[in-house]
GROMACS .gro file of C-alpha atoms in nm:
model
  491
    1UNK     CA    1 -10.358  20.065 -16.320
    2UNK     CA    2 -10.214  20.279 -16.597
    3UNK     CA    3 -10.419  20.574 -16.475
    4UNK     CA    4 -10.241  20.564 -16.141
    5UNK     CA    5  -9.890  20.525 -16.280
    6UNK     CA    6  -9.932  20.796 -16.539
    7UNK     CA    7  -9.620  20.995 -16.459
    8UNK     CA    8  -9.635  21.207 -16.776
    9UNK     CA    9  -9.966  21.367 -16.688
   10UNK     CA   10  -9.850  21.438 -16.337
   11UNK     CA   11  -9.515  21.569 -16.460
   12UNK     CA   12  -9.694  21.817 -16.689
   13UNK     CA   13  -9.888  21.976 -16.398
   14UNK     CA   14  -9.597  21.953 -16.156
   15UNK     CA   15  -9.356  22.116 -16.398
   16UNK     CA   16  -9.600  22.399 -16.477
   17UNK     CA   17  -9.630  22.472 -16.106
   18UNK     CA   18  -9.257  22.450 -16.062
   19UNK     CA   19  -9.202  22.702 -16.334
   20UNK     CA   20  -9.437  22.938 -16.163
   21UNK     CA   21  -9.249  22.882 -15.835
   22UNK     CA   22  -8.895  22.950 -15.959
   23UNK     CA   23  -8.973  23.237 -16.199
   24UNK     CA   24  -9.191  23.414 -15.935
   25UNK     CA   25  -8.922  23.366 -15.680
   26UNK     CA   26  -8.647  23.493 -15.905
   27UNK     CA   27  -8.862  23.786 -16.034
   28UNK     CA   28  -8.941  23.901 -15.682
   29UNK     CA   29  -8.579  23.895 -15.580
   30UNK     CA   30  -8.488  24.081 -15.897
   31UNK     CA   31  -8.731  24.362 -15.830
   32UNK     CA   32  -8.580  24.391 -15.486
   33UNK     CA   33  -8.233  24.424 -15.634
   34UNK     CA   34  -8.127  24.093 -15.472
   35UNK     CA   35  -8.098  23.884 -15.788
   36UNK     CA   36  -7.927  23.961 -16.124
   37UNK     CA   37  -8.176  24.049 -16.394
   38UNK     CA   38  -7.961  23.883 -16.657
   39UNK     CA   39  -7.992  23.554 -16.476
   40UNK     CA   40  -8.372  23.590 -16.452
   41UNK     CA   41  -8.388  23.660 -16.828
   42UNK     CA   42  -8.156  23.368 -16.907
   43UNK     CA   43  -8.371  23.142 -16.682
   44UNK     CA   44  -8.686  23.245 -16.875
   45UNK     CA   45  -8.510  23.186 -17.206
   46UNK     CA   46  -8.402  22.837 -17.101
   47UNK     CA   47  -8.746  22.743 -16.978
   48UNK     CA   48  -8.910  22.883 -17.296
   49UNK     CA   49  -8.678  22.678 -17.516
   50UNK     CA   50  -8.652  22.350 -17.325
   51UNK     CA   51  -8.928  22.305 -17.067
   52UNK     CA   52  -9.172  22.148 -17.323
   53UNK     CA   53  -8.915  21.892 -17.437
   54UNK     CA   54  -8.826  21.802 -17.072
   55UNK     CA   55  -9.188  21.763 -16.976
   56UNK     CA   56  -9.269  21.547 -17.279
   57UNK     CA   57  -8.985  21.313 -17.175
   58UNK     CA   58  -9.123  21.299 -16.819
   59UNK     CA   59  -8.826  21.489 -16.668
   60UNK     CA   60  -8.840  21.725 -16.376
   61UNK     CA   61  -8.758  22.089 -16.452
   62UNK     CA   62  -8.552  22.127 -16.140
   63UNK     CA   63  -8.351  21.803 -16.209
   64UNK     CA   64  -8.272  21.917 -16.558
   65UNK     CA   65  -8.163  22.268 -16.441
   66UNK     CA   66  -7.945  22.106 -16.181
   67UNK     CA   67  -7.777  21.882 -16.437
   68UNK     CA   68  -7.718  22.185 -16.662
   69UNK     CA   69  -7.572  22.372 -16.361
   70UNK     CA   70  -7.810  22.658 -16.432
   71UNK     CA   71  -7.676  22.973 -16.258
   72UNK     CA   72  -8.015  23.116 -16.174
   73UNK     CA   73  -8.119  22.798 -15.990
   74UNK     CA   74  -7.793  22.791 -15.810
   75UNK     CA   75  -7.849  23.151 -15.704
   76UNK     CA   76  -8.189  23.066 -15.559
   77UNK     CA   77  -8.042  22.774 -15.373
   78UNK     CA   78  -7.761  22.992 -15.247
   79UNK     CA   79  -8.007  23.230 -15.092
   80UNK     CA   80  -8.243  22.982 -14.930
   81UNK     CA   81  -8.015  22.678 -14.898
   82UNK     CA   82  -8.068  22.348 -15.081
   83UNK     CA   83  -8.292  22.212 -14.807
   84UNK     CA   84  -8.511  22.516 -14.753
   85UNK     CA   85  -8.540  22.572 -15.130
   86UNK     CA   86  -8.661  22.209 -15.180
   87UNK     CA   87  -8.898  22.227 -14.882
   88UNK     CA   88  -9.051  22.556 -15.005
   89UNK     CA   89  -9.082  22.394 -15.345
   90UNK     CA   90  -9.266  22.094 -15.194
   91UNK     CA   91  -9.497  22.330 -14.994
   92UNK     CA   92  -9.568  22.536 -15.303
   93UNK     CA   93  -9.650  22.238 -15.533
   94UNK     CA   94  -9.829  22.030 -15.265
   95UNK     CA   95 -10.077  22.314 -15.204
   96UNK     CA   96 -10.303  22.235 -15.503
   97UNK     CA   97 -10.252  21.858 -15.457
   98UNK     CA   98 -10.376  21.863 -15.100
   99UNK     CA   99 -10.664  22.089 -15.203
  100UNK     CA  100 -10.767  21.827 -15.460
  101UNK     CA  101 -10.741  21.557 -15.201
  102UNK     CA  102 -10.968  21.741 -14.955
  103UNK     CA  103 -11.211  21.804 -15.233
  104UNK     CA  104 -11.235  21.438 -15.321
  105UNK     CA  105 -11.271  21.346 -14.952
  106UNK     CA  106 -11.555  21.600 -14.913
  107UNK     CA  107 -11.733  21.460 -15.220
  108UNK     CA  108 -11.694  21.104 -15.089
  109UNK     CA  109 -11.831  21.191 -14.745
  110UNK     CA  110 -12.131  21.373 -14.902
  111UNK     CA  111 -12.204  21.079 -15.137
  112UNK     CA  112 -12.193  20.828 -14.842
  113UNK     CA  113 -12.432  21.046 -14.639
  114UNK     CA  114 -12.677  21.051 -14.928
  115UNK     CA  115 -12.663  20.670 -14.941
  116UNK     CA  116 -12.728  20.665 -14.560
  117UNK     CA  117 -13.061  20.838 -14.612
  118UNK     CA  118 -13.158  20.583 -14.880
  119UNK     CA  119 -13.091  20.279 -14.653
  120UNK     CA  120 -13.198  20.439 -14.325
  121UNK     CA  121 -13.428  20.156 -14.203
  122UNK     CA  122 -13.248  19.862 -14.342
  123UNK     CA  123 -13.056  19.599 -14.147
  124UNK     CA  124 -12.699  19.511 -14.212
  125UNK     CA  125 -12.592  19.155 -14.118
  126UNK     CA  126 -12.234  19.147 -13.998
  127UNK     CA  127 -12.067  18.815 -14.080
  128UNK     CA  128 -11.800  18.640 -13.875
  129UNK     CA  129 -11.650  18.351 -14.074
  130UNK     CA  130 -11.947  18.123 -14.159
  131UNK     CA  131 -12.200  18.273 -13.914
  132UNK     CA  132 -12.378  18.610 -13.882
  133UNK     CA  133 -12.220  18.781 -13.587
  134UNK     CA  134 -12.482  19.048 -13.531
  135UNK     CA  135 -12.752  19.264 -13.691
  136UNK     CA  136 -12.674  19.635 -13.731
  137UNK     CA  137 -12.829  19.931 -13.903
  138UNK     CA  138 -12.709  19.969 -14.265
  139UNK     CA  139 -12.723  20.350 -14.213
  140UNK     CA  140 -12.510  20.318 -13.901
  141UNK     CA  141 -12.223  20.146 -14.096
  142UNK     CA  142 -12.239  20.408 -14.369
  143UNK     CA  143 -12.247  20.691 -14.121
  144UNK     CA  144 -11.934  20.545 -13.947
  145UNK     CA  145 -11.760  20.549 -14.286
  146UNK     CA  146 -11.873  20.905 -14.364
  147UNK     CA  147 -11.759  21.017 -14.019
  148UNK     CA  148 -11.409  20.877 -14.068
  149UNK     CA  149 -11.388  21.034 -14.413
  150UNK     CA  150 -11.481  21.368 -14.259
  151UNK     CA  151 -11.214  21.330 -13.987
  152UNK     CA  152 -10.950  21.254 -14.249
  153UNK     CA  153 -11.058  21.564 -14.444
  154UNK     CA  154 -11.007  21.775 -14.139
  155UNK     CA  155 -10.668  21.613 -14.071
  156UNK     CA  156 -10.550  21.680 -14.426
  157UNK     CA  157 -10.666  22.038 -14.414
  158UNK     CA  158 -10.489  22.100 -14.088
  159UNK     CA  159 -10.170  21.950 -14.228
  160UNK     CA  160 -10.204  22.175 -14.534
  161UNK     CA  161 -10.242  22.480 -14.307
  162UNK     CA  162  -9.907  22.390 -14.143
  163UNK     CA  163  -9.746  22.416 -14.492
  164UNK     CA  164  -9.887  22.751 -14.596
  165UNK     CA  165  -9.587  22.951 -14.479
  166UNK     CA  166  -9.252  22.986 -14.644
  167UNK     CA  167  -8.915  22.890 -14.506
  168UNK     CA  168  -8.688  23.202 -14.493
  169UNK     CA  169  -8.347  23.261 -14.643
  170UNK     CA  170  -8.047  23.094 -14.477
  171UNK     CA  171  -7.830  23.399 -14.531
  172UNK     CA  172  -7.696  23.564 -14.219
  173UNK     CA  173  -7.928  23.863 -14.157
  174UNK     CA  174  -7.851  24.104 -13.871
  175UNK     CA  175  -8.048  24.397 -14.001
  176UNK     CA  176  -8.381  24.226 -14.082
  177UNK     CA  177  -8.355  24.354 -14.440
  178UNK     CA  178  -8.354  24.003 -14.585
  179UNK     CA  179  -8.636  23.901 -14.347
  180UNK     CA  180  -8.854  24.185 -14.469
  181UNK     CA  181  -8.781  24.099 -14.837
  182UNK     CA  182  -8.866  23.734 -14.775
  183UNK     CA  183  -9.196  23.841 -14.615
  184UNK     CA  184  -9.287  24.045 -14.923
  185UNK     CA  185  -9.187  23.767 -15.163
  186UNK     CA  186  -9.380  23.502 -14.959
  187UNK     CA  187  -9.702  23.704 -14.980
  188UNK     CA  188  -9.650  23.772 -15.354
  189UNK     CA  189  -9.615  23.407 -15.452
  190UNK     CA  190  -9.904  23.287 -15.237
  191UNK     CA  191  -9.758  23.188 -14.900
  192UNK     CA  192  -9.912  23.316 -14.574
  193UNK     CA  193  -9.601  23.477 -14.428
  194UNK     CA  194  -9.279  23.309 -14.308
  195UNK     CA  195  -9.218  23.001 -14.099
  196UNK     CA  196  -9.106  23.164 -13.783
  197UNK     CA  197  -8.970  22.843 -13.636
  198UNK     CA  198  -8.719  22.883 -13.914
  199UNK     CA  199  -8.459  22.614 -13.980
  200UNK     CA  200  -8.545  22.395 -13.683
  201UNK     CA  201  -8.908  22.346 -13.797
  202UNK     CA  202  -9.016  21.999 -13.887
  203UNK     CA  203  -9.359  22.107 -14.013
  204UNK     CA  204  -9.329  21.911 -14.336
  205UNK     CA  205  -9.245  21.589 -14.158
  206UNK     CA  206  -9.530  21.624 -13.906
  207UNK     CA  207  -9.778  21.731 -14.182
  208UNK     CA  208  -9.700  21.431 -14.402
  209UNK     CA  209  -9.717  21.193 -14.099
  210UNK     CA  210 -10.050  21.337 -14.000
  211UNK     CA  211 -10.183  21.281 -14.355
  212UNK     CA  212 -10.049  20.923 -14.385
  213UNK     CA  213 -10.175  20.818 -14.041
  214UNK     CA  214 -10.522  20.957 -14.103
  215UNK     CA  215 -10.537  20.790 -14.447
  216UNK     CA  216 -10.437  20.460 -14.300
  217UNK     CA  217 -10.712  20.473 -14.041
  218UNK     CA  218 -10.964  20.570 -14.309
  219UNK     CA  219 -10.850  20.294 -14.536
  220UNK     CA  220 -10.874  20.021 -14.272
  221UNK     CA  221 -11.217  20.149 -14.164
  222UNK     CA  222 -11.338  20.156 -14.526
  223UNK     CA  223 -11.206  19.808 -14.594
  224UNK     CA  224 -11.377  19.662 -14.286
  225UNK     CA  225 -11.712  19.822 -14.370
  226UNK     CA  226 -11.699  19.733 -14.743
  227UNK     CA  227 -11.622  19.375 -14.656
  228UNK     CA  228 -11.946  19.365 -14.454
  229UNK     CA  229 -12.145  19.559 -14.721
  230UNK     CA  230 -12.062  19.317 -14.996
  231UNK     CA  231 -12.279  19.019 -14.870
  232UNK     CA  232 -12.560  19.260 -14.793
  233UNK     CA  233 -12.578  19.401 -15.148
  234UNK     CA  234 -12.678  19.289 -15.491
  235UNK     CA  235 -12.374  19.108 -15.635
  236UNK     CA  236 -12.204  19.322 -15.901
  237UNK     CA  237 -11.863  19.374 -16.051
  238UNK     CA  238 -11.851  19.716 -15.887
  239UNK     CA  239 -11.820  19.558 -15.546
  240UNK     CA  240 -11.516  19.368 -15.664
  241UNK     CA  241 -11.380  19.688 -15.811
  242UNK     CA  242 -11.418  19.867 -15.477
  243UNK     CA  243 -11.222  19.595 -15.303
  244UNK     CA  244 -10.936  19.630 -15.569
  245UNK     CA  245 -10.928  20.009 -15.515
  246UNK     CA  246 -10.898  19.960 -15.143
  247UNK     CA  247 -10.597  19.721 -15.189
  248UNK     CA  248 -10.430  19.962 -15.429
  249UNK     CA  249 -10.490  20.247 -15.184
  250UNK     CA  250 -10.351  20.042 -14.900
  251UNK     CA  251 -10.023  19.986 -15.097
  252UNK     CA  252  -9.998  20.354 -15.194
  253UNK     CA  253 -10.058  20.477 -14.838
  254UNK     CA  254  -9.786  20.248 -14.713
  255UNK     CA  255  -9.547  20.374 -14.975
  256UNK     CA  256  -9.638  20.738 -14.894
  257UNK     CA  257  -9.580  20.677 -14.521
  258UNK     CA  258  -9.224  20.552 -14.589
  259UNK     CA  259  -9.124  20.852 -14.807
  260UNK     CA  260  -8.899  21.019 -14.548
  261UNK     CA  261  -8.705  21.337 -14.616
  262UNK     CA  262  -8.336  21.273 -14.704
  263UNK     CA  263  -8.058  21.378 -14.470
  264UNK     CA  264  -7.830  21.483 -14.752
  265UNK     CA  265  -7.775  21.837 -14.890
  266UNK     CA  266  -7.780  21.705 -15.246
  267UNK     CA  267  -8.024  21.917 -15.446
  268UNK     CA  268  -8.087  21.635 -15.688
  269UNK     CA  269  -8.177  21.388 -15.417
  270UNK     CA  270  -8.413  21.638 -15.255
  271UNK     CA  271  -8.586  21.699 -15.591
  272UNK     CA  272  -8.631  21.328 -15.653
  273UNK     CA  273  -8.791  21.282 -15.311
  274UNK     CA  274  -9.014  21.589 -15.344
  275UNK     CA  275  -9.135  21.457 -15.680
  276UNK     CA  276  -9.208  21.115 -15.526
  277UNK     CA  277  -9.406  21.273 -15.237
  278UNK     CA  278  -9.617  21.491 -15.465
  279UNK     CA  279  -9.678  21.203 -15.708
  280UNK     CA  280  -9.796  20.982 -15.426
  281UNK     CA  281 -10.047  21.242 -15.308
  282UNK     CA  282 -10.166  21.266 -15.668
  283UNK     CA  283 -10.216  20.889 -15.691
  284UNK     CA  284 -10.400  20.856 -15.360
  285UNK     CA  285 -10.638  21.133 -15.470
  286UNK     CA  286 -10.712  20.945 -15.795
  287UNK     CA  287 -10.775  20.624 -15.606
  288UNK     CA  288 -11.007  20.783 -15.357
  289UNK     CA  289 -11.202  20.951 -15.642
  290UNK     CA  290 -11.247  20.615 -15.825
  291UNK     CA  291 -11.335  20.434 -15.501
  292UNK     CA  292 -11.598  20.682 -15.405
  293UNK     CA  293 -11.763  20.671 -15.747
  294UNK     CA  294 -11.759  20.295 -15.756
  295UNK     CA  295 -11.916  20.262 -15.409
  296UNK     CA  296 -12.190  20.507 -15.508
  297UNK     CA  297 -12.304  20.252 -15.773
  298UNK     CA  298 -12.213  19.935 -15.581
  299UNK     CA  299 -12.417  19.999 -15.259
  300UNK     CA  300 -12.752  19.845 -15.350
  301UNK     CA  301 -12.888  19.659 -15.043
  302UNK     CA  302 -13.081  19.338 -15.082
  303UNK     CA  303 -13.340  19.185 -14.847
  304UNK     CA  304 -13.207  18.892 -14.650
  305UNK     CA  305 -13.466  18.678 -14.465
  306UNK     CA  306 -13.285  18.347 -14.437
  307UNK     CA  307 -13.320  18.161 -14.105
  308UNK     CA  308 -12.941  18.132 -14.054
  309UNK     CA  309 -12.918  18.508 -14.098
  310UNK     CA  310 -13.196  18.603 -13.862
  311UNK     CA  311 -13.079  18.362 -13.582
  312UNK     CA  312 -12.742  18.537 -13.549
  313UNK     CA  313 -12.491  18.511 -13.272
  314UNK     CA  314 -12.607  18.832 -13.106
  315UNK     CA  315 -12.955  18.675 -13.065
  316UNK     CA  316 -12.799  18.367 -12.915
  317UNK     CA  317 -12.608  18.577 -12.665
  318UNK     CA  318 -12.931  18.767 -12.583
  319UNK     CA  319 -13.109  18.438 -12.490
  320UNK     CA  320 -12.805  18.328 -12.285
  321UNK     CA  321 -12.812  18.657 -12.095
  322UNK     CA  322 -13.187  18.615 -12.025
  323UNK     CA  323 -13.125  18.277 -11.878
  324UNK     CA  324 -12.835  18.406 -11.674
  325UNK     CA  325 -13.053  18.684 -11.529
  326UNK     CA  326 -13.314  18.420 -11.432
  327UNK     CA  327 -13.046  18.259 -11.214
  328UNK     CA  328 -12.924  17.985 -11.445
  329UNK     CA  329 -12.550  17.909 -11.416
  330UNK     CA  330 -12.356  18.099 -11.686
  331UNK     CA  331 -12.221  17.788 -11.859
  332UNK     CA  332 -12.568  17.632 -11.854
  333UNK     CA  333 -12.718  17.952 -11.985
  334UNK     CA  334 -12.484  17.965 -12.283
  335UNK     CA  335 -12.537  17.588 -12.352
  336UNK     CA  336 -12.919  17.631 -12.344
  337UNK     CA  337 -12.918  17.927 -12.579
  338UNK     CA  338 -12.685  17.742 -12.819
  339UNK     CA  339 -12.907  17.432 -12.813
  340UNK     CA  340 -13.221  17.639 -12.886
  341UNK     CA  341 -13.062  17.809 -13.193
  342UNK     CA  342 -12.915  17.482 -13.323
  343UNK     CA  343 -13.251  17.310 -13.292
  344UNK     CA  344 -13.419  17.582 -13.509
  345UNK     CA  345 -13.142  17.569 -13.771
  346UNK     CA  346 -13.129  17.182 -13.784
  347UNK     CA  347 -13.505  17.143 -13.829
  348UNK     CA  348 -13.530  17.462 -14.037
  349UNK     CA  349 -13.809  17.603 -13.824
  350UNK     CA  350 -13.871  17.954 -13.702
  351UNK     CA  351 -13.901  18.009 -13.320
  352UNK     CA  352 -14.269  18.087 -13.376
  353UNK     CA  353 -14.319  17.717 -13.473
  354UNK     CA  354 -14.180  17.582 -13.145
  355UNK     CA  355 -14.428  17.503 -12.871
  356UNK     CA  356 -14.347  17.545 -12.506
  357UNK     CA  357 -14.365  17.169 -12.435
  358UNK     CA  358 -14.065  17.111 -12.658
  359UNK     CA  359 -13.835  17.342 -12.467
  360UNK     CA  360 -13.732  17.104 -12.186
  361UNK     CA  361 -13.647  16.841 -12.448
  362UNK     CA  362 -13.416  17.085 -12.613
  363UNK     CA  363 -13.244  17.192 -12.287
  364UNK     CA  364 -13.370  17.165 -11.925
  365UNK     CA  365 -13.300  17.533 -11.842
  366UNK     CA  366 -13.503  17.682 -12.126
  367UNK     CA  367 -13.836  17.851 -12.029
  368UNK     CA  368 -14.137  17.991 -12.222
  369UNK     CA  369 -14.006  18.343 -12.137
  370UNK     CA  370 -13.680  18.285 -12.321
  371UNK     CA  371 -13.863  18.143 -12.619
  372UNK     CA  372 -14.084  18.449 -12.631
  373UNK     CA  373 -13.776  18.679 -12.625
  374UNK     CA  374 -13.622  18.483 -12.918
  375UNK     CA  375 -13.950  18.514 -13.116
  376UNK     CA  376 -13.958  18.889 -13.063
  377UNK     CA  377 -13.597  18.947 -13.179
  378UNK     CA  378 -13.600  18.707 -13.473
  379UNK     CA  379 -13.888  18.855 -13.674
  380UNK     CA  380 -13.813  18.834 -14.044
  381UNK     CA  381 -13.956  19.178 -14.088
  382UNK     CA  382 -13.695  19.418 -14.230
  383UNK     CA  383 -13.856  19.707 -14.045
  384UNK     CA  384 -13.735  19.578 -13.713
  385UNK     CA  385 -13.384  19.716 -13.677
  386UNK     CA  386 -13.144  19.718 -13.382
  387UNK     CA  387 -13.113  20.023 -13.163
  388UNK     CA  388 -13.466  20.149 -13.194
  389UNK     CA  389 -13.566  20.508 -13.278
  390UNK     CA  390 -13.291  20.664 -13.063
  391UNK     CA  391 -13.000  20.538 -13.267
  392UNK     CA  392 -13.173  20.656 -13.587
  393UNK     CA  393 -13.220  20.998 -13.433
  394UNK     CA  394 -12.851  21.020 -13.342
  395UNK     CA  395 -12.745  20.914 -13.693
  396UNK     CA  396 -12.967  21.178 -13.847
  397UNK     CA  397 -12.848  21.456 -13.626
  398UNK     CA  398 -12.477  21.374 -13.659
  399UNK     CA  399 -12.508  21.331 -14.036
  400UNK     CA  400 -12.655  21.687 -14.055
  401UNK     CA  401 -12.356  21.819 -13.860
  402UNK     CA  402 -12.111  21.657 -14.094
  403UNK     CA  403 -12.302  21.790 -14.402
  404UNK     CA  404 -12.294  22.145 -14.265
  405UNK     CA  405 -11.927  22.116 -14.179
  406UNK     CA  406 -11.838  22.008 -14.533
  407UNK     CA  407 -12.056  22.285 -14.677
  408UNK     CA  408 -11.889  22.550 -14.448
  409UNK     CA  409 -11.547  22.397 -14.535
  410UNK     CA  410 -11.602  22.460 -14.903
  411UNK     CA  411 -11.715  22.818 -14.843
  412UNK     CA  412 -11.418  22.888 -14.616
  413UNK     CA  413 -11.180  22.744 -14.871
  414UNK     CA  414 -11.308  22.985 -15.133
  415UNK     CA  415 -11.289  23.272 -14.884
  416UNK     CA  416 -10.941  23.183 -14.792
  417UNK     CA  417 -10.828  23.201 -15.158
  418UNK     CA  418 -10.991  23.541 -15.196
  419UNK     CA  419 -10.837  23.663 -14.875
  420UNK     CA  420 -10.498  23.540 -14.980
  421UNK     CA  421 -10.525  23.722 -15.306
  422UNK     CA  422 -10.638  24.041 -15.129
  423UNK     CA  423 -10.347  24.027 -14.882
  424UNK     CA  424 -10.108  23.969 -15.166
  425UNK     CA  425 -10.238  24.270 -15.352
  426UNK     CA  426 -10.232  24.486 -15.036
  427UNK     CA  427  -9.873  24.393 -14.965
  428UNK     CA  428  -9.779  24.472 -15.321
  429UNK     CA  429  -9.943  24.816 -15.297
  430UNK     CA  430  -9.760  24.890 -14.975
  431UNK     CA  431  -9.435  24.786 -15.139
  432UNK     CA  432  -9.522  25.007 -15.442
  433UNK     CA  433  -9.583  25.308 -15.213
  434UNK     CA  434  -9.256  25.266 -15.032
  435UNK     CA  435  -9.026  25.179 -15.331
  436UNK     CA  436  -9.220  25.303 -15.639
  437UNK     CA  437  -9.166  24.961 -15.784
  438UNK     CA  438  -9.381  24.649 -15.752
  439UNK     CA  439  -9.295  24.280 -15.733
  440UNK     CA  440  -9.367  24.175 -16.087
  441UNK     CA  441  -9.379  23.798 -16.131
  442UNK     CA  442  -9.549  23.768 -16.458
  443UNK     CA  443  -9.908  23.694 -16.555
  444UNK     CA  444 -10.067  23.400 -16.377
  445UNK     CA  445 -10.349  23.178 -16.507
  446UNK     CA  446 -10.538  22.877 -16.367
  447UNK     CA  447 -10.503  22.708 -16.700
  448UNK     CA  448 -10.235  22.444 -16.694
  449UNK     CA  449  -9.949  22.560 -16.924
  450UNK     CA  450  -9.590  22.464 -16.960
  451UNK     CA  451  -9.467  22.795 -17.092
  452UNK     CA  452  -9.283  23.015 -16.843
  453UNK     CA  453  -9.452  23.339 -16.729
  454UNK     CA  454  -9.433  23.635 -16.963
  455UNK     CA  455  -9.167  23.901 -16.894
  456UNK     CA  456  -9.277  24.176 -16.651
  457UNK     CA  457  -9.495  24.436 -16.815
  458UNK     CA  458  -9.386  24.797 -16.817
  459UNK     CA  459  -9.587  25.025 -16.591
  460UNK     CA  460  -9.886  25.186 -16.757
  461UNK     CA  461  -9.813  25.556 -16.813
  462UNK     CA  462 -10.033  25.832 -16.672
  463UNK     CA  463 -10.317  25.960 -16.893
  464UNK     CA  464 -10.230  26.299 -17.047
  465UNK     CA  465 -10.437  26.558 -17.212
  466UNK     CA  466 -10.476  26.482 -17.585
  467UNK     CA  467 -10.387  26.841 -17.677
  468UNK     CA  468 -10.055  26.806 -17.496
  469UNK     CA  469  -9.967  26.466 -17.641
  470UNK     CA  470  -9.644  26.426 -17.824
  471UNK     CA  471  -9.561  26.157 -18.077
  472UNK     CA  472  -9.373  25.971 -17.802
  473UNK     CA  473  -9.661  25.989 -17.561
  474UNK     CA  474  -9.893  25.851 -17.832
  475UNK     CA  475  -9.655  25.557 -17.873
  476UNK     CA  476  -9.664  25.494 -17.502
  477UNK     CA  477 -10.045  25.498 -17.497
  478UNK     CA  478 -10.059  25.244 -17.774
  479UNK     CA  479  -9.803  25.031 -17.593
  480UNK     CA  480 -10.018  25.049 -17.280
  481UNK     CA  481 -10.322  24.931 -17.470
  482UNK     CA  482 -10.135  24.639 -17.604
  483UNK     CA  483 -10.016  24.544 -17.263
  484UNK     CA  484 -10.375  24.551 -17.134
  485UNK     CA  485 -10.486  24.331 -17.434
  486UNK     CA  486 -10.209  24.086 -17.355
  487UNK     CA  487 -10.320  24.070 -16.986
  488UNK     CA  488 -10.684  23.994 -17.091
  489UNK     CA  489 -10.575  23.725 -17.334
  490UNK     CA  490 -10.359  23.553 -17.079
  491UNK     CA  491 -10.627  23.557 -16.814
   0.00000   0.00000   0.00000
């Protein structure tokens, strides 16, 4: 449980992403001449001196800056509005969280499909209270779970796509200058343009609802399947652990579904709600990761050849239907089938041991044909599975489709990251060409770090002929080399 309530670890990652968000945003506006440089420098100084202490105490960077009435943060909120600033912040920080969630879902689906191949010809006995309801294919149950995991992955990815744009400034803009600036900044800090539905957009609300609804369906499906898998597998503590994870996941999904956006303009309330939403996504990802790893070990089918298992309710209904088709009254057909099954269970004999002469003593409507049908469908051989070859063919084909989709999804995700970086660089080059000044937001790294980004580096001077170098140009060249070394170290 402590793993899922570890706020400190989450806070470390969340604050690092938040620092990237606010410093990149402020730096971009500064380069456009739309934010005071002194405030950007002061913000960096505050973060450099205090962010580590705030994080170690489990405090949100934004909450602390709000309490200290930091002017730079107030300036950012003035430009975008408290609501849009908070929603952009949520979109920015949720990006990596949702990517981690889809990654775990993809791994889980792949792992279940591998298990499907290992239990392809095994039967799964589905229990209803104290009686076996029916006999299914084990692989069919696992495929159903993998299919639902895959659907949830697609739903989460679609929701994430709806959050990849940035909400624009709330300042009155009649000349489109602010709009153009926001477009440049959005591309620079990793957004895919602006949200053109602007302030009336409810993209965040619909995206989170889509995620919670899909996870609820997945969780209920997984719980139902796991409950049926347990009596068909070798008893282990891992099966119990899987049930516990499902209960914890149920509770967290319910909590996540009830985290509505506040109606207030209070920046502090918005930050508290944003943190709660992101933390919940983080917890659900951890639970899904542990659940999938546990099931991978726990699913170990065991052969079940007990008489009460083989003579399941679906076989009883099959006999009743045979009698009904022979012209027996429906109520009599159901009574005859029930009597035949009860006779076998009471005397602990297989249908093969019953002779035709006994049938009329059991029930007057029973016939040798119905006994032969029962014998054929109650064979203890585990190779006889319901559905026949066709259902196995369908499972195999559909499993391959899901595998390929997950594989393509992973490739597309990498391609999207590369494309996003390329677009960002291209926009920056265009901006450089038109203004002779780029949007410098500091050096970025994939390594989690709580320090704020380094100050913008000075442009590297042009290379000059050594014979024409002056002492000052030599100093600039050395400074340029140091800057390049700093870049390499940071990367």
